[in-house]
JSON list of C-alpha atoms and ligand atoms in Angstrom, two decimals:
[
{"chain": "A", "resi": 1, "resn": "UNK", "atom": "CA", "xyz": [78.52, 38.73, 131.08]},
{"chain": "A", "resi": 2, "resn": "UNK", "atom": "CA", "xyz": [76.74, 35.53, 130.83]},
{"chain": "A", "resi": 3, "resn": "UNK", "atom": "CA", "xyz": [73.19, 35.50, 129.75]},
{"chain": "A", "resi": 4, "resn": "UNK", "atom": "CA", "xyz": [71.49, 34.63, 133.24]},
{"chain": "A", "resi": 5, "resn": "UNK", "atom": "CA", "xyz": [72.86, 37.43, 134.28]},
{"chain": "A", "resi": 6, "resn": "UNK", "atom": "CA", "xyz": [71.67, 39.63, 131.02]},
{"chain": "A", "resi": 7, "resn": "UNK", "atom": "CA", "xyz": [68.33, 38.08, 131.83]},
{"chain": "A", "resi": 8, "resn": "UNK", "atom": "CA", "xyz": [68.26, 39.76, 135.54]},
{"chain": "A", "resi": 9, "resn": "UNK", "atom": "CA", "xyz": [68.96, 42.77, 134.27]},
{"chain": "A", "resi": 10, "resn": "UNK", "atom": "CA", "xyz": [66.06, 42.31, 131.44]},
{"chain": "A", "resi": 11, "resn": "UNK", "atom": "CA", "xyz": [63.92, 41.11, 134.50]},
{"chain": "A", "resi": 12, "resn": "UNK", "atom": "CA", "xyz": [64.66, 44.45, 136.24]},
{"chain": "A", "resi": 13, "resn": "UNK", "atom": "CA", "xyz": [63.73, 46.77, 133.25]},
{"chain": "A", "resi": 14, "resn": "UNK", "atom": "CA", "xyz": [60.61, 45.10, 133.38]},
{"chain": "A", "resi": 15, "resn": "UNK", "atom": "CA", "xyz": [59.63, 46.93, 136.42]},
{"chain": "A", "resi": 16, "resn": "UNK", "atom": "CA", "xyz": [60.18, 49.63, 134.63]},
{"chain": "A", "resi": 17, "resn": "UNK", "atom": "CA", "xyz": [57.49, 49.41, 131.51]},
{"chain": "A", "resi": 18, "resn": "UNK", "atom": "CA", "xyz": [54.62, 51.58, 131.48]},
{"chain": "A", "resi": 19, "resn": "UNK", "atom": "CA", "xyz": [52.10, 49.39, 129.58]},
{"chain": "A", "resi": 20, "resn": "UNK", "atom": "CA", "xyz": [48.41, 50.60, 130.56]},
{"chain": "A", "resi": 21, "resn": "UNK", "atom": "CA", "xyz": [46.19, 49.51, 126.94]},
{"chain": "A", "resi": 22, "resn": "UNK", "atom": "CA", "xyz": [48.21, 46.19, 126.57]},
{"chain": "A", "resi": 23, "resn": "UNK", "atom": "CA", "xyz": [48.90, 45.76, 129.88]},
{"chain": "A", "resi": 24, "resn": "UNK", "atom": "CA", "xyz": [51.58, 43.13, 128.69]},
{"chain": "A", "resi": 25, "resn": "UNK", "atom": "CA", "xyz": [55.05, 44.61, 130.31]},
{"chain": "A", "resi": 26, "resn": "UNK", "atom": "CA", "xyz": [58.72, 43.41, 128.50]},
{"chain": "A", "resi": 27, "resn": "UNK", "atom": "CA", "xyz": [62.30, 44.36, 129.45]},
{"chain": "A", "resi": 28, "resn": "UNK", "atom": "CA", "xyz": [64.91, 44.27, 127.58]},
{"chain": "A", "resi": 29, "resn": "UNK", "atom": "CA", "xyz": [69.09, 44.53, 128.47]},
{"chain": "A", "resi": 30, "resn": "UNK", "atom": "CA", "xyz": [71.29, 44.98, 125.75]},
{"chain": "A", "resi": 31, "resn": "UNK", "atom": "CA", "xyz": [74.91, 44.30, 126.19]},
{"chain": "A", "resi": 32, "resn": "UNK", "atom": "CA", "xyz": [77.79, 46.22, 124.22]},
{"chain": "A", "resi": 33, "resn": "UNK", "atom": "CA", "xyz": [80.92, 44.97, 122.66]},
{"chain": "A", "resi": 34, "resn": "UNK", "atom": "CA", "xyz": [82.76, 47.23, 125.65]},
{"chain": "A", "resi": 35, "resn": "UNK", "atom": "CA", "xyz": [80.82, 45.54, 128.60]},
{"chain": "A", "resi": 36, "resn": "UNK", "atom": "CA", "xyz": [78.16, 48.55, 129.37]},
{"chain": "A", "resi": 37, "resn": "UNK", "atom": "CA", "xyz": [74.27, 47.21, 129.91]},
{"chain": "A", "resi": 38, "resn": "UNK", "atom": "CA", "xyz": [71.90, 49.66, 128.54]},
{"chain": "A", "resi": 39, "resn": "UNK", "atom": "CA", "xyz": [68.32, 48.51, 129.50]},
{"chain": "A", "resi": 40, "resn": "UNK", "atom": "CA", "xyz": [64.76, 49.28, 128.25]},
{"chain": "A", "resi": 41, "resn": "UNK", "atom": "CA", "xyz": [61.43, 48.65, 128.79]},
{"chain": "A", "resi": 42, "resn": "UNK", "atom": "CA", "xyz": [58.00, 49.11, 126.76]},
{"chain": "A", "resi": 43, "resn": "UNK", "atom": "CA", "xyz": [56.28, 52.77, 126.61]},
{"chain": "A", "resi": 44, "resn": "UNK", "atom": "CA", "xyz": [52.71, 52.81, 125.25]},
{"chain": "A", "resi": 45, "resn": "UNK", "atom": "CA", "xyz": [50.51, 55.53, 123.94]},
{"chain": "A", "resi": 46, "resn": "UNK", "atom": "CA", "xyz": [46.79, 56.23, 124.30]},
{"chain": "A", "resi": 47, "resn": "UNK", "atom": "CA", "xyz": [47.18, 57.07, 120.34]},
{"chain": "A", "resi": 48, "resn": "UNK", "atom": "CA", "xyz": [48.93, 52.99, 120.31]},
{"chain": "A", "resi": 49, "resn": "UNK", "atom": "CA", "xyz": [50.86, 53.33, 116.97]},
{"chain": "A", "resi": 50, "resn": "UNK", "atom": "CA", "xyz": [53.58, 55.93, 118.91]},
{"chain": "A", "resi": 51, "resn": "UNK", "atom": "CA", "xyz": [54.43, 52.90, 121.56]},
{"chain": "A", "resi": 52, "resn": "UNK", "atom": "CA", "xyz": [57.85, 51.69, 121.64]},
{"chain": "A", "resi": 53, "resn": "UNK", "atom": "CA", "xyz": [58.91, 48.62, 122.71]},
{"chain": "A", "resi": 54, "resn": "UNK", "atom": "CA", "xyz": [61.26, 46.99, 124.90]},
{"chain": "A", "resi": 55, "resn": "UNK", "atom": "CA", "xyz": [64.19, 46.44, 122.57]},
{"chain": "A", "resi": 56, "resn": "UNK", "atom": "CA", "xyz": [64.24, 49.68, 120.91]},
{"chain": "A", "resi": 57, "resn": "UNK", "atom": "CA", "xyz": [63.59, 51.84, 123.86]},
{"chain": "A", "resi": 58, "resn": "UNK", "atom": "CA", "xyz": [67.41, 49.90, 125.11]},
{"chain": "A", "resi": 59, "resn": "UNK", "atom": "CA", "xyz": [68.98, 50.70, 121.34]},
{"chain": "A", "resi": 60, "resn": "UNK", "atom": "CA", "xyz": [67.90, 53.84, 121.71]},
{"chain": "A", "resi": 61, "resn": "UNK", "atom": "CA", "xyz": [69.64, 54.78, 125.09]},
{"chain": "A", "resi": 62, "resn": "UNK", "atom": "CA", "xyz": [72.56, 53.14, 124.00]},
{"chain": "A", "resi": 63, "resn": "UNK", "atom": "CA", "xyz": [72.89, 55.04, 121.18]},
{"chain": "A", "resi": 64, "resn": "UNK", "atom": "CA", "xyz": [72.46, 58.19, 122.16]},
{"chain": "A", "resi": 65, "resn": "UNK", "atom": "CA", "xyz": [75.21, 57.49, 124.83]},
{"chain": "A", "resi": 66, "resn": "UNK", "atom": "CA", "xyz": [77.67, 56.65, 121.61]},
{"chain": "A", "resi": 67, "resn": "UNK", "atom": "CA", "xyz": [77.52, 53.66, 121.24]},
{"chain": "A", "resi": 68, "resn": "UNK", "atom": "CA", "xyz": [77.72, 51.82, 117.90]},
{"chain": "A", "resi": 69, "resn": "UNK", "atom": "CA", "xyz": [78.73, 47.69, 118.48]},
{"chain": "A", "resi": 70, "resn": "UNK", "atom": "CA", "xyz": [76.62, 45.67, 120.61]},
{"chain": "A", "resi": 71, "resn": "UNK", "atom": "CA", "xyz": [77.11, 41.74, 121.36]},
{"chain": "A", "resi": 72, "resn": "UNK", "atom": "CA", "xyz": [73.62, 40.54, 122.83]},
{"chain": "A", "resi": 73, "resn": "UNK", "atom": "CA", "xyz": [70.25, 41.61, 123.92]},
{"chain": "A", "resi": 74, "resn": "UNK", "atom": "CA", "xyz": [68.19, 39.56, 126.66]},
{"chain": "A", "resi": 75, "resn": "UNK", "atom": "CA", "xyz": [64.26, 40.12, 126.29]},
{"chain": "A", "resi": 76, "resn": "UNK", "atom": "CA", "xyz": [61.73, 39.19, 129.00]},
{"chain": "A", "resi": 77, "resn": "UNK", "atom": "CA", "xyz": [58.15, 39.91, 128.67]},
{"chain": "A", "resi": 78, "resn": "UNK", "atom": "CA", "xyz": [54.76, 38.68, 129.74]},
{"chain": "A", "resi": 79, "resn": "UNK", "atom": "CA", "xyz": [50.96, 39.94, 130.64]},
{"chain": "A", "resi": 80, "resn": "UNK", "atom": "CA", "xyz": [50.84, 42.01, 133.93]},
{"chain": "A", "resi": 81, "resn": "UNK", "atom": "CA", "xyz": [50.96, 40.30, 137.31]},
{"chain": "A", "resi": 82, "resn": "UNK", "atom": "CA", "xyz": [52.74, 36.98, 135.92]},
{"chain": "A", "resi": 83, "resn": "UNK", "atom": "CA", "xyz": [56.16, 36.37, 135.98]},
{"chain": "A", "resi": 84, "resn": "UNK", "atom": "CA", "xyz": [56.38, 35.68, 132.07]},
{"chain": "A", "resi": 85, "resn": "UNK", "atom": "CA", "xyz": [54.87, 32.28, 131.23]},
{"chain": "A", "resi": 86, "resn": "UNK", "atom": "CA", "xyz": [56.44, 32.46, 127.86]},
{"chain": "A", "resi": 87, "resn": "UNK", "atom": "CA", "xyz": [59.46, 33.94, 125.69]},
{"chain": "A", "resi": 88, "resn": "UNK", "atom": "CA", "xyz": [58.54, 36.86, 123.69]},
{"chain": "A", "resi": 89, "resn": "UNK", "atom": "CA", "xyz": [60.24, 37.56, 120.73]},
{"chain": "A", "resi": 90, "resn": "UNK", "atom": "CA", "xyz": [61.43, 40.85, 118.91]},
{"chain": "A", "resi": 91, "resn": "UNK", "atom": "CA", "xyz": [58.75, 42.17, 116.79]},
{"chain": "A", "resi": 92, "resn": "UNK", "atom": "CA", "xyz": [59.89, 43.45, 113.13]},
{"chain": "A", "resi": 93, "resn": "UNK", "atom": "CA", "xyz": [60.09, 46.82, 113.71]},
{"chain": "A", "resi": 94, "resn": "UNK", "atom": "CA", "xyz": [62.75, 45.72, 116.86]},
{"chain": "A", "resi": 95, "resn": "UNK", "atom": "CA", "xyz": [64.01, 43.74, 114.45]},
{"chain": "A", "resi": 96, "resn": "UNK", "atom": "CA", "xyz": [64.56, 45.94, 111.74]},
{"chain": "A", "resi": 97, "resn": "UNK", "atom": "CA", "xyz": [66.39, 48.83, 114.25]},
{"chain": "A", "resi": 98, "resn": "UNK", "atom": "CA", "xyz": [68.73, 45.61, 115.56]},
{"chain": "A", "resi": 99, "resn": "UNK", "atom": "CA", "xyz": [69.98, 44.96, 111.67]},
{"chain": "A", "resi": 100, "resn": "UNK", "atom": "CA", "xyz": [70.85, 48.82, 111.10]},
{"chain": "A", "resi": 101, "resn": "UNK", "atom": "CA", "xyz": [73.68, 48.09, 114.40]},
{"chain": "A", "resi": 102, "resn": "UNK", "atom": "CA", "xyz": [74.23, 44.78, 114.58]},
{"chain": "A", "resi": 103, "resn": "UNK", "atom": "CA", "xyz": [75.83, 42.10, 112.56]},
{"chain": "A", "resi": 104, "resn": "UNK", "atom": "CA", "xyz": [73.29, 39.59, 111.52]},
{"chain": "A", "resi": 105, "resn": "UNK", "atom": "CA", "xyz": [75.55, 36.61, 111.83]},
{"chain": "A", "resi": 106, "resn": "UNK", "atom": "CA", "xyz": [77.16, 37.32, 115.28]},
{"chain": "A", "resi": 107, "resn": "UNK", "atom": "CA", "xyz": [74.88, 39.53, 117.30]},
{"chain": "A", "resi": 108, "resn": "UNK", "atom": "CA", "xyz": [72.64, 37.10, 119.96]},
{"chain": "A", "resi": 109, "resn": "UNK", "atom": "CA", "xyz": [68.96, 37.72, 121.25]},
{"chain": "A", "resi": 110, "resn": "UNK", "atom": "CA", "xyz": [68.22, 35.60, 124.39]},
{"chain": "A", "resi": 111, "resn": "UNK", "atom": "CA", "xyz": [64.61, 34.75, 125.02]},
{"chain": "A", "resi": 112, "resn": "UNK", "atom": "CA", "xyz": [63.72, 34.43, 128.47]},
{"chain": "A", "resi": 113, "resn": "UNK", "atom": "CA", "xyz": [60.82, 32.98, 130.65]},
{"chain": "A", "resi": 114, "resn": "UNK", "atom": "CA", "xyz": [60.11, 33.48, 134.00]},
{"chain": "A", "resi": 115, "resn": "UNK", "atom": "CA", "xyz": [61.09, 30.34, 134.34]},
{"chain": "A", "resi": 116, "resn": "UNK", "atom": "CA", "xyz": [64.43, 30.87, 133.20]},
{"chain": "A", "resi": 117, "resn": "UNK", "atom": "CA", "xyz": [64.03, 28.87, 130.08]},
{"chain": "A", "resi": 118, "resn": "UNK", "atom": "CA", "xyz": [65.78, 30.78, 127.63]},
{"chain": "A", "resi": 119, "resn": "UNK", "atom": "CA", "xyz": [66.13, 30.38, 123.69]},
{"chain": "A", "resi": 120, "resn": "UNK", "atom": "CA", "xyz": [69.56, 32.32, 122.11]},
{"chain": "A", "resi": 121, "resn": "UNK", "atom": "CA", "xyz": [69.06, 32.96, 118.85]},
{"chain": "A", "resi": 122, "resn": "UNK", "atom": "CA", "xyz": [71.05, 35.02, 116.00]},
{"chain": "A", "resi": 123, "resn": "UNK", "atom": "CA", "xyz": [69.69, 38.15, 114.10]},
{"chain": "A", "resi": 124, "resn": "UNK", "atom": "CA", "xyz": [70.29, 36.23, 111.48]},
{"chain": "A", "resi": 125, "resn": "UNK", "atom": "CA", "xyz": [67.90, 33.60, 112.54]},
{"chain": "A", "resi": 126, "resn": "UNK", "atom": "CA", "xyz": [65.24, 35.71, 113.35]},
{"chain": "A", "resi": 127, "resn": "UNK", "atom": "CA", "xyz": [65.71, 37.92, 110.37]},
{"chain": "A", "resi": 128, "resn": "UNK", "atom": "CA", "xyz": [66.93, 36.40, 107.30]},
{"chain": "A", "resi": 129, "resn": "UNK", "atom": "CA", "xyz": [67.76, 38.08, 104.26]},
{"chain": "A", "resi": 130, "resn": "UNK", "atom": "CA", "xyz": [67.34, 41.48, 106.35]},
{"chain": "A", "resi": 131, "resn": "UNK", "atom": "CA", "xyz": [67.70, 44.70, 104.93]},
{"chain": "A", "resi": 132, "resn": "UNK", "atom": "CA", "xyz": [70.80, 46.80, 106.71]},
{"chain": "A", "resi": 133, "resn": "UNK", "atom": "CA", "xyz": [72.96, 49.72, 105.96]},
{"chain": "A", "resi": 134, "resn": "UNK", "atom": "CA", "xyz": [75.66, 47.52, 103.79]},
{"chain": "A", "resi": 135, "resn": "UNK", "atom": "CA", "xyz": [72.64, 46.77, 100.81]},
{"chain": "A", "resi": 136, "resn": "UNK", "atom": "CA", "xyz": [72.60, 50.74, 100.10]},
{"chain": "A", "resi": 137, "resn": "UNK", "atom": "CA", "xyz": [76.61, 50.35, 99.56]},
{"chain": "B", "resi": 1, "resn": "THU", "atom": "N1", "xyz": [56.47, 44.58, 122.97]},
{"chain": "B", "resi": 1, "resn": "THU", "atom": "C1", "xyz": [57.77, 44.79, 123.31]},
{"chain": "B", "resi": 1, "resn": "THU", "atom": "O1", "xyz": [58.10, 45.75, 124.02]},
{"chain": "B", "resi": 1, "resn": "THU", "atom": "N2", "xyz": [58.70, 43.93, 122.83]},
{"chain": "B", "resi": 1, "resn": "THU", "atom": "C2", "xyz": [58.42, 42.77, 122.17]},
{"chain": "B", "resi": 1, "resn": "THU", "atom": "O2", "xyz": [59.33, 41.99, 121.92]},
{"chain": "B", "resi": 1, "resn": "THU", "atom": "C3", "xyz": [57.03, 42.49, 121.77]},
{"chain": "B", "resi": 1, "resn": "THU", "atom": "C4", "xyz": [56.02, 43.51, 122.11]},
{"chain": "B", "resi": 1, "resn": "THU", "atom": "C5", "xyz": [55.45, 45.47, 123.55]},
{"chain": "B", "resi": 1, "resn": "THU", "atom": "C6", "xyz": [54.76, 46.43, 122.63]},
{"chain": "B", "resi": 1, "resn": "THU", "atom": "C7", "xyz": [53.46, 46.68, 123.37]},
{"chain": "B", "resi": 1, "resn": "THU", "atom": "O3", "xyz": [53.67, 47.68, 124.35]},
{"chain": "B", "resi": 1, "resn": "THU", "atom": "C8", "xyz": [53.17, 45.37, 124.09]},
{"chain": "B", "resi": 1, "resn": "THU", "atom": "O4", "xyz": [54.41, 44.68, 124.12]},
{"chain": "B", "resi": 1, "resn": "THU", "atom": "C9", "xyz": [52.11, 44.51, 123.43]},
{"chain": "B", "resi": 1, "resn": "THU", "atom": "O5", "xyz": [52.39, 44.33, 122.07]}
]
């Protein structure tokens, strides 16, 4: 799947975020290793701390639908009523839940605008010297 096409789907979850204190609305598609799109979108809380975002919302689906290897994620956010002025990056708790799955060196994020700029990046990049499952070997 090529990442324009990622970044529709990312677009579409969008619709989907329920953002009412931020009012700043991401989506997120994440792509596995055997084809399948799981998508995601932010859910926020009047307590704030419980709100999940985008990225993990997607993980989270996917994994509780067994699956384990993922390839890339696109993410596409922005402040309600534009069309994403800007790419929003993974914060570090997304980050974090992306190095417990993912390989650091292979797995892709692509950063999206409504403009269809986009920035691909590697886990790796945007997490070096990350913490994963293979440091408690
Ligand atoms: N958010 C995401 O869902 N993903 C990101 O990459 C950055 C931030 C959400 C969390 C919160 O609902 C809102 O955006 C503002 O921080």
């Amino acid at each position: 799947m090529t990442n324009r096409e990622l970044i529709l789907e990312a677009k579409e979850a969008r619709e989907h975020a329920y953002a009412p204190y931020s009012h700043f609305r991401v989506g997120a598609a994440l792509l596995t290793k055997s084809g399948k799109v799981f998508k995601g979108c932010n859910i926020e809380n009047a307590a704030y701390s419980p709100t999940n975002c985008a990225e993990r919302t997607a993980f989270f689906r996917a994994v509780y639908e067994g699956e384990r290897e993922f390839e890339k994620i696109a993410v596409v956010g922005g402040a309600e009523g534009t069309d994403a002025d800007q790419t929003c990056a993974p914060c570090g708790v997304c980050r974090q839940v992306m190095m417990e799955f993912c390989n650091p060196e292979t797995f892709q994020i692509v950063l999206a605008d409504g403009k269809d700029h986009e920035l691909q990046l590697t886990l790796k990049e945007l997490l070096p010297y990350g913490f994963g499952p293979e440091n408690l070997n």
